[in-house]
């Protein structure tokens, strides 16, 4: 009887303890919803133990859910940043990368879970040195670095921040792609330098002649007349240059053109021929419209800013006259390219453009023959203006040329 009573008592004590052990095992395996049923009367130790266990399980579950939520939020934030963020351990192994870093530096051979050496991901000795310095010295290191990434050669603004934990050190490497900004800044400062130079040249010349006049040349009417003519030409060049710079900056600011109207392209070409006839005659160049296209279609209606399209034609035709031979020809034509666009073509029989210059003539202030362009009143901005107007109409420009035989400029406009 004593043995039986002992066995039953043992069972009564061990059963809840076994249930407790099972719940603890389930929790350690990751199931935080596991609970121990109520055992015995409320005041017994076993019942209090199970209550405490369940309370602890509830708290643990809340803490884990909060942590998971925080982790998810952190992941969303880090992956929505467009700069590359890489976290490394003190042995330069990358233990975390955001999506931007993965897209910039990793191909499919890098698994998400793997820890890879920093240099095998960011292939730049300079970046590697920055990381080492930050981890060794324990202070942030920043620099602008060029890195060859999956997207090609890029320029980054990089900063490494060391983070010291109780047992180890880590570093957070942030890389912001500044390739485009750097390119724009370079272009802008080159443009400012060019504009300053271009403005300075005629101004210096004007001041020089005024000085000479003041110093006595005024007394000789012939010399004074010649000098005043030169001053007039230089002032006119200055005026043209300023107008071109203003036009260019106005076009660049627009995302689409204003004051759009419907007009006939052939009518505009006729107007250009009348407008530039005198200039062409004084250069002994004949100006023709492409009669074939005119006879075939009668009229070609387009919707655009007429002044802007006129500017394209004036710039191209003036060049075709300027860089032509005496007795040469300029032919202007407009054609329907497809349902949504037209081609404007200006061909000449002039000196042409050597192939090595063709790709660059649409750049601002680029001239094949600087002296000739300036002698003929060129600002070096005409073709750049043509290109920017074409871009305003989602179009493109193309130049083909045979040196010594002539050039053909084609502007495609979605109008
Ligand atoms: P510019 O004011 O010097 O004419 P543009 O931007 O209009 O400037 O043209 C850039 C350069 O391209 C010119 O300096 C000239 O060397 C060359 N060019 C433009 N059009 C022609 C053409 N029809 N024939 C030969 N060269 C040309």
Short mmCIF file of C-alpha atoms and ligand atoms in Angstrom, two decimals:
data_model
loop_
_atom_site.label_atom_id
_atom_site.label_comp_id
_atom_site.label_asym_id
_atom_site.label_seq_id
_atom_site.Cartn_x
_atom_site.Cartn_y
_atom_site.Cartn_z
CA UNK A 1 0.00 0.00 0.00
CA UNK A 2 2.88 2.38 0.88
CA UNK A 3 4.54 1.58 -2.46
CA UNK A 4 1.31 2.28 -4.36
CA UNK A 5 0.71 5.55 -2.49
CA UNK A 6 4.35 6.57 -3.21
CA UNK A 7 3.98 5.74 -6.90
CA UNK A 8 0.76 7.77 -7.24
CA UNK A 9 2.32 10.76 -5.38
CA UNK A 10 5.41 10.59 -7.61
CA UNK A 11 3.20 10.51 -10.70
CA UNK A 12 1.21 13.50 -9.46
CA UNK A 13 4.43 15.52 -8.97
CA UNK A 14 6.36 14.39 -12.06
CA UNK A 15 3.50 14.69 -14.61
CA UNK A 16 3.27 18.50 -14.44
CA UNK A 17 7.07 18.72 -14.38
CA UNK A 18 7.25 16.59 -17.54
CA UNK A 19 4.64 18.85 -19.19
CA UNK A 20 6.75 21.86 -18.18
CA UNK A 21 9.87 20.26 -19.67
CA UNK A 22 7.97 19.54 -22.93
CA UNK A 23 6.81 23.17 -23.19
CA UNK A 24 10.35 24.44 -22.49
CA UNK A 25 11.70 22.14 -25.22
CA UNK A 26 9.06 23.38 -27.71
CA UNK A 27 10.00 26.98 -26.94
CA UNK A 28 13.69 26.36 -27.37
CA UNK A 29 12.79 24.90 -30.77
CA UNK A 30 11.16 28.21 -31.73
CA UNK A 31 7.48 27.54 -30.87
CA UNK A 32 6.73 30.45 -28.55
CA UNK A 33 2.99 29.67 -28.51
CA UNK A 34 3.56 26.58 -26.33
CA UNK A 35 1.90 26.85 -22.87
CA UNK A 36 1.57 24.60 -19.76
CA UNK A 37 -2.02 23.68 -18.72
CA UNK A 38 -3.19 24.65 -15.21
CA UNK A 39 -2.24 21.98 -12.73
CA UNK A 40 -3.47 21.30 -9.18
CA UNK A 41 -5.00 23.91 -6.92
CA UNK A 42 -4.00 27.57 -7.31
CA UNK A 43 -1.86 27.70 -4.19
CA UNK A 44 0.34 24.69 -4.95
CA UNK A 45 4.00 25.29 -5.94
CA UNK A 46 3.53 23.37 -9.21
CA UNK A 47 0.56 25.57 -10.17
CA UNK A 48 2.56 28.75 -9.38
CA UNK A 49 5.48 27.40 -11.39
CA UNK A 50 3.27 26.76 -14.43
CA UNK A 51 1.71 30.25 -14.11
CA UNK A 52 5.17 31.86 -13.96
CA UNK A 53 6.31 29.76 -16.92
CA UNK A 54 3.29 30.81 -18.99
CA UNK A 55 3.83 34.48 -18.05
CA UNK A 56 7.48 34.20 -19.05
CA UNK A 57 6.45 32.55 -22.36
CA UNK A 58 3.99 35.42 -23.06
CA UNK A 59 6.64 38.06 -22.41
CA UNK A 60 9.21 36.20 -24.51
CA UNK A 61 6.74 35.95 -27.37
CA UNK A 62 6.00 39.71 -27.24
CA UNK A 63 9.72 40.53 -27.15
CA UNK A 64 10.43 38.23 -30.10
CA UNK A 65 7.51 39.66 -32.16
CA UNK A 66 8.71 43.22 -31.40
CA UNK A 67 12.24 42.29 -32.41
CA UNK A 68 11.05 40.70 -35.66
CA UNK A 69 8.98 43.81 -36.47
CA UNK A 70 11.96 46.07 -35.76
CA UNK A 71 14.17 43.85 -37.96
CA UNK A 72 11.66 43.97 -40.82
CA UNK A 73 11.39 47.76 -40.53
CA UNK A 74 15.18 48.06 -40.53
CA UNK A 75 15.39 45.82 -43.63
CA UNK A 76 12.78 47.92 -45.46
CA UNK A 77 14.60 51.15 -44.54
CA UNK A 78 18.06 49.88 -45.48
CA UNK A 79 16.83 48.41 -48.76
CA UNK A 80 14.98 51.56 -49.75
CA UNK A 81 18.17 53.64 -49.48
CA UNK A 82 19.75 54.06 -52.91
CA UNK A 83 23.29 54.28 -51.53
CA UNK A 84 25.19 50.99 -51.09
CA UNK A 85 25.57 49.96 -47.44
CA UNK A 86 27.92 47.12 -46.43
CA UNK A 87 28.59 46.00 -42.86
CA UNK A 88 31.82 44.09 -42.20
CA UNK A 89 33.27 42.27 -39.21
CA UNK A 90 36.78 43.01 -37.94
CA UNK A 91 38.22 40.41 -40.32
CA UNK A 92 36.86 42.40 -43.34
CA UNK A 93 34.13 39.83 -44.03
CA UNK A 94 30.88 41.36 -45.32
CA UNK A 95 28.12 40.26 -42.93
CA UNK A 96 25.37 42.50 -44.35
CA UNK A 97 24.60 44.26 -47.62
CA UNK A 98 21.51 46.25 -48.59
CA UNK A 99 19.79 45.69 -51.97
CA UNK A 100 21.59 48.69 -53.56
CA UNK A 101 25.01 47.22 -52.67
CA UNK A 102 23.96 43.77 -53.91
CA UNK A 103 22.78 45.19 -57.26
CA UNK A 104 25.89 47.35 -57.66
CA UNK A 105 28.57 44.81 -56.71
CA UNK A 106 27.27 41.22 -56.64
CA UNK A 107 26.39 38.80 -59.39
CA UNK A 108 24.51 35.51 -58.89
CA UNK A 109 27.64 33.75 -57.59
CA UNK A 110 27.25 35.56 -54.23
CA UNK A 111 24.65 33.88 -52.02
CA UNK A 112 22.57 35.97 -49.59
CA UNK A 113 23.70 34.01 -46.56
CA UNK A 114 27.43 33.79 -47.34
CA UNK A 115 30.10 35.98 -45.70
CA UNK A 116 32.57 37.16 -48.36
CA UNK A 117 35.80 39.17 -48.09
CA UNK A 118 35.13 42.88 -48.66
CA UNK A 119 37.71 43.10 -51.47
CA UNK A 120 36.00 40.26 -53.39
CA UNK A 121 32.78 42.31 -53.45
CA UNK A 122 34.01 45.91 -53.73
CA UNK A 123 36.97 45.51 -56.04
CA UNK A 124 38.90 48.62 -55.08
CA UNK A 125 42.21 48.75 -53.21
CA UNK A 126 41.37 52.29 -52.16
CA UNK A 127 38.07 51.23 -50.55
CA UNK A 128 39.84 48.29 -48.89
CA UNK A 129 42.48 50.65 -47.44
CA UNK A 130 39.73 52.95 -46.12
CA UNK A 131 38.07 49.98 -44.37
CA UNK A 132 41.35 48.85 -42.78
CA UNK A 133 42.16 52.37 -41.60
CA UNK A 134 38.72 52.86 -40.05
CA UNK A 135 38.90 49.52 -38.20
CA UNK A 136 42.53 50.06 -37.07
CA UNK A 137 42.20 53.69 -35.96
CA UNK A 138 38.60 53.48 -34.76
CA UNK A 139 37.64 56.76 -36.46
CA UNK A 140 35.43 57.41 -39.55
CA UNK A 141 37.23 57.63 -42.89
CA UNK A 142 35.74 59.31 -45.97
CA UNK A 143 36.92 59.84 -49.54
CA UNK A 144 35.81 60.02 -53.17
CA UNK A 145 36.68 56.79 -54.96
CA UNK A 146 36.43 55.33 -58.44
CA UNK A 147 35.19 51.73 -58.49
CA UNK A 148 34.62 49.36 -61.36
CA UNK A 149 31.18 47.92 -60.54
CA UNK A 150 28.73 45.69 -62.42
CA UNK A 151 27.40 48.91 -64.00
CA UNK A 152 30.86 50.02 -65.20
CA UNK A 153 33.28 52.61 -63.87
CA UNK A 154 31.50 54.74 -61.28
CA UNK A 155 32.54 57.52 -58.90
CA UNK A 156 31.42 57.17 -55.28
CA UNK A 157 31.48 59.32 -52.19
CA UNK A 158 32.44 56.73 -49.56
CA UNK A 159 32.41 56.83 -45.77
CA UNK A 160 33.39 54.06 -43.34
CA UNK A 161 32.22 54.26 -39.73
CA UNK A 162 33.75 51.83 -37.22
CA UNK A 163 31.38 50.47 -34.56
CA UNK A 164 32.88 48.92 -31.41
CA UNK A 165 30.78 46.31 -29.59
CA UNK A 166 31.59 44.68 -26.20
CA UNK A 167 33.33 41.72 -27.84
CA UNK A 168 34.11 42.73 -31.39
CA UNK A 169 34.47 45.55 -33.90
CA UNK A 170 32.39 46.16 -37.02
CA UNK A 171 32.45 48.76 -39.79
CA UNK A 172 29.61 50.29 -41.79
CA UNK A 173 30.69 51.27 -45.32
CA UNK A 174 28.35 53.62 -47.20
CA UNK A 175 28.94 54.35 -50.90
CA UNK A 176 26.91 57.06 -52.70
CA UNK A 177 27.10 57.08 -56.50
CA UNK A 178 28.06 60.63 -57.56
CA UNK A 179 29.10 59.81 -61.15
CA UNK A 180 26.30 61.88 -62.70
CA UNK A 181 26.68 64.83 -60.31
CA UNK A 182 30.46 64.88 -60.87
CA UNK A 183 29.95 64.77 -64.65
CA UNK A 184 27.44 67.65 -64.51
CA UNK A 185 29.70 69.70 -62.25
CA UNK A 186 32.63 69.14 -64.61
CA UNK A 187 30.50 70.10 -67.62
CA UNK A 188 29.23 73.21 -65.85
CA UNK A 189 32.67 74.42 -64.82
CA UNK A 190 34.04 73.72 -68.32
CA UNK A 191 31.13 75.69 -69.77
CA UNK A 192 31.73 78.62 -67.42
CA UNK A 193 35.46 78.59 -68.29
CA UNK A 194 34.62 78.50 -72.02
CA UNK A 195 32.01 81.27 -71.77
CA UNK A 196 34.44 83.46 -69.82
CA UNK A 197 37.14 82.89 -72.41
CA UNK A 198 34.78 83.52 -75.35
CA UNK A 199 33.48 86.74 -73.78
CA UNK A 200 36.95 87.93 -72.83
CA UNK A 201 38.39 87.70 -76.34
CA UNK A 202 36.14 90.28 -78.10
CA UNK A 203 36.10 92.49 -74.99
CA UNK A 204 39.90 92.60 -74.84
CA UNK A 205 39.99 93.46 -78.52
CA UNK A 206 37.37 96.24 -78.11
CA UNK A 207 39.27 97.74 -75.14
CA UNK A 208 42.56 97.56 -77.05
CA UNK A 209 41.18 99.48 -80.03
CA UNK A 210 39.46 102.06 -77.81
CA UNK A 211 42.80 102.65 -76.02
CA UNK A 212 44.60 103.07 -79.32
CA UNK A 213 41.94 105.53 -80.47
CA UNK A 214 42.23 107.49 -77.24
CA UNK A 215 46.00 107.58 -77.56
CA UNK A 216 45.95 109.50 -80.83
CA UNK A 217 44.57 107.27 -83.59
CA UNK A 218 41.39 109.40 -83.50
CA UNK A 219 43.25 112.15 -85.32
CA UNK A 220 43.66 109.98 -88.41
CA UNK A 221 40.14 109.55 -89.84
CA UNK A 222 41.11 106.51 -91.99
CA UNK A 223 42.65 104.59 -89.10
CA UNK A 224 39.85 105.68 -86.75
CA UNK A 225 37.24 104.43 -89.25
CA UNK A 226 38.94 101.05 -89.58
CA UNK A 227 39.25 100.68 -85.81
CA UNK A 228 35.61 101.63 -85.28
CA UNK A 229 34.60 98.99 -87.85
CA UNK A 230 36.58 96.36 -85.93
CA UNK A 231 35.00 97.49 -82.64
CA UNK A 232 31.59 97.20 -84.31
CA UNK A 233 32.31 93.63 -85.51
CA UNK A 234 33.59 92.55 -82.09
CA UNK A 235 30.58 94.13 -80.34
CA UNK A 236 28.28 92.29 -82.76
CA UNK A 237 30.09 89.02 -82.00
CA UNK A 238 29.67 89.66 -78.28
CA UNK A 239 25.98 90.34 -78.80
CA UNK A 240 25.53 87.13 -80.82
CA UNK A 241 27.39 85.11 -78.23
CA UNK A 242 25.25 86.42 -75.39
CA UNK A 243 22.05 85.74 -77.38
CA UNK A 244 23.21 82.15 -78.10
CA UNK A 245 24.10 81.52 -74.44
CA UNK A 246 20.67 82.84 -73.37
CA UNK A 247 18.89 80.69 -75.99
CA UNK A 248 20.78 77.60 -74.87
CA UNK A 249 20.04 78.10 -71.19
CA UNK A 250 16.37 78.85 -71.96
CA UNK A 251 16.00 75.59 -73.96
CA UNK A 252 17.80 73.58 -71.28
CA UNK A 253 15.36 74.78 -68.61
CA UNK A 254 12.31 73.58 -70.57
CA UNK A 255 10.99 70.04 -70.33
CA UNK A 256 8.65 70.66 -73.26
CA UNK A 257 8.27 73.54 -75.67
CA UNK A 258 5.87 76.46 -75.19
CA UNK A 259 3.81 78.42 -77.75
CA UNK A 260 3.17 75.43 -79.98
CA UNK A 261 1.20 76.02 -83.20
CA UNK A 262 0.35 74.19 -86.43
CA UNK A 263 2.25 75.38 -89.50
CA UNK A 264 3.48 74.23 -92.90
CA UNK A 265 7.15 73.19 -92.97
CA UNK A 266 7.49 73.96 -96.69
CA UNK A 267 6.26 77.50 -96.05
CA UNK A 268 8.92 77.88 -93.36
CA UNK A 269 11.65 76.59 -95.69
CA UNK A 270 10.59 79.16 -98.33
CA UNK A 271 10.79 81.87 -95.66
CA UNK A 272 14.33 80.77 -94.70
CA UNK A 273 15.43 80.91 -98.34
CA UNK A 274 14.18 84.50 -98.64
CA UNK A 275 15.72 85.43 -95.25
CA UNK A 276 19.20 84.04 -95.98
CA UNK A 277 19.28 84.74 -99.71
CA UNK A 278 21.44 87.83 -99.36
CA UNK A 279 23.94 86.04 -97.07
CA UNK A 280 24.11 83.16 -99.55
CA UNK A 281 24.59 85.49 -102.56
CA UNK A 282 27.37 87.44 -100.89
CA UNK A 283 29.16 84.09 -100.28
CA UNK A 284 28.36 83.08 -103.89
CA UNK A 285 26.36 80.08 -102.72
CA UNK A 286 22.97 79.11 -104.13
CA UNK A 287 20.18 78.25 -101.75
CA UNK A 288 17.57 75.71 -102.91
CA UNK A 289 14.66 73.88 -101.38
CA UNK A 290 14.36 70.20 -102.19
CA UNK A 291 11.79 70.67 -104.97
CA UNK A 292 11.07 67.00 -105.34
CA UNK A 293 9.69 66.70 -101.83
CA UNK A 294 7.72 69.94 -102.18
CA UNK A 295 6.04 68.80 -105.41
CA UNK A 296 5.35 65.33 -104.06
CA UNK A 297 3.50 66.41 -100.92
CA UNK A 298 2.28 69.98 -101.45
CA UNK A 299 2.44 70.87 -97.77
CA UNK A 300 3.76 69.30 -94.60
CA UNK A 301 1.87 70.40 -91.50
CA UNK A 302 3.56 70.03 -88.11
CA UNK A 303 2.75 71.17 -84.57
CA UNK A 304 5.65 72.86 -82.80
CA UNK A 305 7.05 76.22 -81.72
CA UNK A 306 7.61 77.78 -85.17
CA UNK A 307 10.36 80.12 -83.91
CA UNK A 308 12.30 77.21 -82.51
CA UNK A 309 12.14 75.16 -85.75
CA UNK A 310 13.10 78.30 -87.66
CA UNK A 311 16.15 78.59 -85.38
CA UNK A 312 17.20 75.00 -86.30
CA UNK A 313 16.97 75.85 -89.99
CA UNK A 314 18.79 79.19 -89.66
CA UNK A 315 21.68 77.63 -87.70
CA UNK A 316 22.10 74.72 -90.15
CA UNK A 317 21.69 76.80 -93.30
CA UNK A 318 24.01 79.59 -92.07
CA UNK A 319 26.68 76.93 -91.39
CA UNK A 320 26.10 75.36 -94.81
CA UNK A 321 26.66 78.81 -96.37
CA UNK A 322 29.63 79.74 -94.14
CA UNK A 323 31.56 76.52 -94.63
CA UNK A 324 30.86 76.28 -98.36
CA UNK A 325 32.98 77.03 -101.44
CA UNK A 326 32.23 79.84 -103.84
CA UNK A 327 29.76 78.52 -106.41
CA UNK A 328 28.57 75.86 -103.93
CA UNK A 329 25.01 74.73 -103.23
CA UNK A 330 22.82 74.35 -100.15
CA UNK A 331 19.70 72.19 -100.36
CA UNK A 332 17.01 72.31 -97.68
CA UNK A 333 14.30 69.70 -97.32
CA UNK A 334 11.68 68.42 -94.88
CA UNK A 335 10.20 64.93 -95.10
CA UNK A 336 7.71 62.85 -93.17
CA UNK A 337 9.89 60.20 -91.51
CA UNK A 338 7.02 58.15 -90.05
CA UNK A 339 3.56 58.72 -88.53
CA UNK A 340 4.98 60.62 -85.57
CA UNK A 341 8.07 62.40 -86.84
CA UNK A 342 9.65 64.46 -89.59
CA UNK A 343 13.22 64.77 -90.88
CA UNK A 344 14.72 68.17 -91.67
CA UNK A 345 17.70 67.85 -93.99
CA UNK A 346 20.28 70.49 -94.91
CA UNK A 347 22.93 69.39 -97.41
CA UNK A 348 25.82 71.42 -98.76
CA UNK A 349 28.65 71.02 -101.23
CA UNK A 350 31.17 72.68 -98.91
CA UNK A 351 34.47 71.79 -97.30
CA UNK A 352 32.96 68.99 -95.16
CA UNK A 353 34.01 67.76 -91.73
CA UNK A 354 36.83 65.24 -91.11
CA UNK A 355 35.44 62.05 -89.55
CA UNK A 356 37.40 62.45 -86.28
CA UNK A 357 35.48 65.69 -85.57
CA UNK A 358 32.00 64.49 -86.55
CA UNK A 359 31.09 63.06 -83.15
CA UNK A 360 32.06 66.27 -81.32
CA UNK A 361 30.68 69.11 -83.43
CA UNK A 362 27.41 69.22 -81.42
CA UNK A 363 29.35 69.98 -78.21
CA UNK A 364 29.30 73.56 -76.97
CA UNK A 365 32.13 75.70 -78.37
CA UNK A 366 33.58 72.80 -80.37
CA UNK A 367 34.92 74.01 -83.71
CA UNK A 368 36.82 72.13 -86.38
CA UNK A 369 38.69 75.23 -87.45
CA UNK A 370 38.61 77.81 -84.67
CA UNK A 371 40.07 80.62 -86.76
CA UNK A 372 37.67 80.16 -89.66
CA UNK A 373 34.64 79.91 -87.37
CA UNK A 374 35.57 83.15 -85.59
CA UNK A 375 36.43 84.96 -88.82
CA UNK A 376 32.96 84.15 -90.06
CA UNK A 377 31.25 85.33 -86.90
CA UNK A 378 30.63 81.83 -85.46
CA UNK A 379 29.96 81.44 -81.75
CA UNK A 380 30.55 77.68 -81.59
CA UNK A 381 27.07 77.23 -80.11
CA UNK A 382 24.90 76.92 -83.26
CA UNK A 383 24.90 73.12 -83.52
CA UNK A 384 24.59 72.73 -79.77
CA UNK A 385 21.39 74.81 -79.93
CA UNK A 386 20.12 72.62 -82.79
CA UNK A 387 20.78 69.48 -80.72
CA UNK A 388 19.02 70.85 -77.64
CA UNK A 389 15.95 71.94 -79.62
CA UNK A 390 15.82 68.43 -81.17
CA UNK A 391 16.00 66.94 -77.66
CA UNK A 392 13.10 69.16 -76.62
CA UNK A 393 11.05 67.40 -79.32
CA UNK A 394 12.36 63.91 -78.33
CA UNK A 395 14.35 63.97 -81.53
CA UNK A 396 17.93 63.52 -82.64
CA UNK A 397 20.55 65.08 -84.88
CA UNK A 398 22.95 63.42 -87.27
CA UNK A 399 25.83 64.73 -89.39
CA UNK A 400 27.33 62.89 -92.35
CA UNK A 401 30.20 64.35 -94.30
CA UNK A 402 32.77 63.76 -97.00
CA UNK A 403 35.71 66.14 -96.48
CA UNK A 404 36.09 68.33 -99.55
CA UNK A 405 32.70 67.32 -100.92
CA UNK A 406 30.10 68.47 -98.44
CA UNK A 407 27.96 67.61 -95.43
CA UNK A 408 24.40 66.49 -94.72
CA UNK A 409 22.73 67.40 -91.42
CA UNK A 410 19.53 65.53 -90.54
CA UNK A 411 17.31 66.51 -87.64
CA UNK A 412 14.55 64.12 -86.65
CA UNK A 413 11.72 65.72 -84.67
CA UNK A 414 8.70 64.04 -83.11
CA UNK A 415 6.23 66.72 -84.29
P1 LIG B 1 30.10 77.88 -85.31
O1 LIG B 1 29.50 79.07 -84.72
O2 LIG B 1 31.56 77.79 -85.14
O3 LIG B 1 29.66 77.64 -86.73
P2 LIG B 1 28.53 75.52 -84.73
O4 LIG B 1 28.16 74.91 -83.43
O5 LIG B 1 27.42 75.98 -85.59
O6 LIG B 1 29.54 76.67 -84.40
O7 LIG B 1 29.39 74.46 -85.53
C1 LIG B 1 30.47 73.81 -84.89
C2 LIG B 1 31.57 73.53 -85.89
O8 LIG B 1 31.14 72.49 -86.79
C3 LIG B 1 31.94 74.69 -86.76
O9 LIG B 1 32.91 75.49 -86.15
C4 LIG B 1 32.46 74.01 -88.01
O10 LIG B 1 33.83 73.69 -87.82
C5 LIG B 1 31.67 72.71 -88.08
N1 LIG B 1 30.55 72.78 -89.06
C6 LIG B 1 29.26 73.01 -88.76
N2 LIG B 1 28.50 72.96 -89.87
C7 LIG B 1 29.32 72.69 -90.88
C8 LIG B 1 29.15 72.49 -92.31
N3 LIG B 1 27.97 72.57 -92.88
N4 LIG B 1 30.26 72.21 -93.05
C9 LIG B 1 31.47 72.10 -92.47
N5 LIG B 1 31.71 72.27 -91.15
C10 LIG B 1 30.66 72.56 -90.37
#
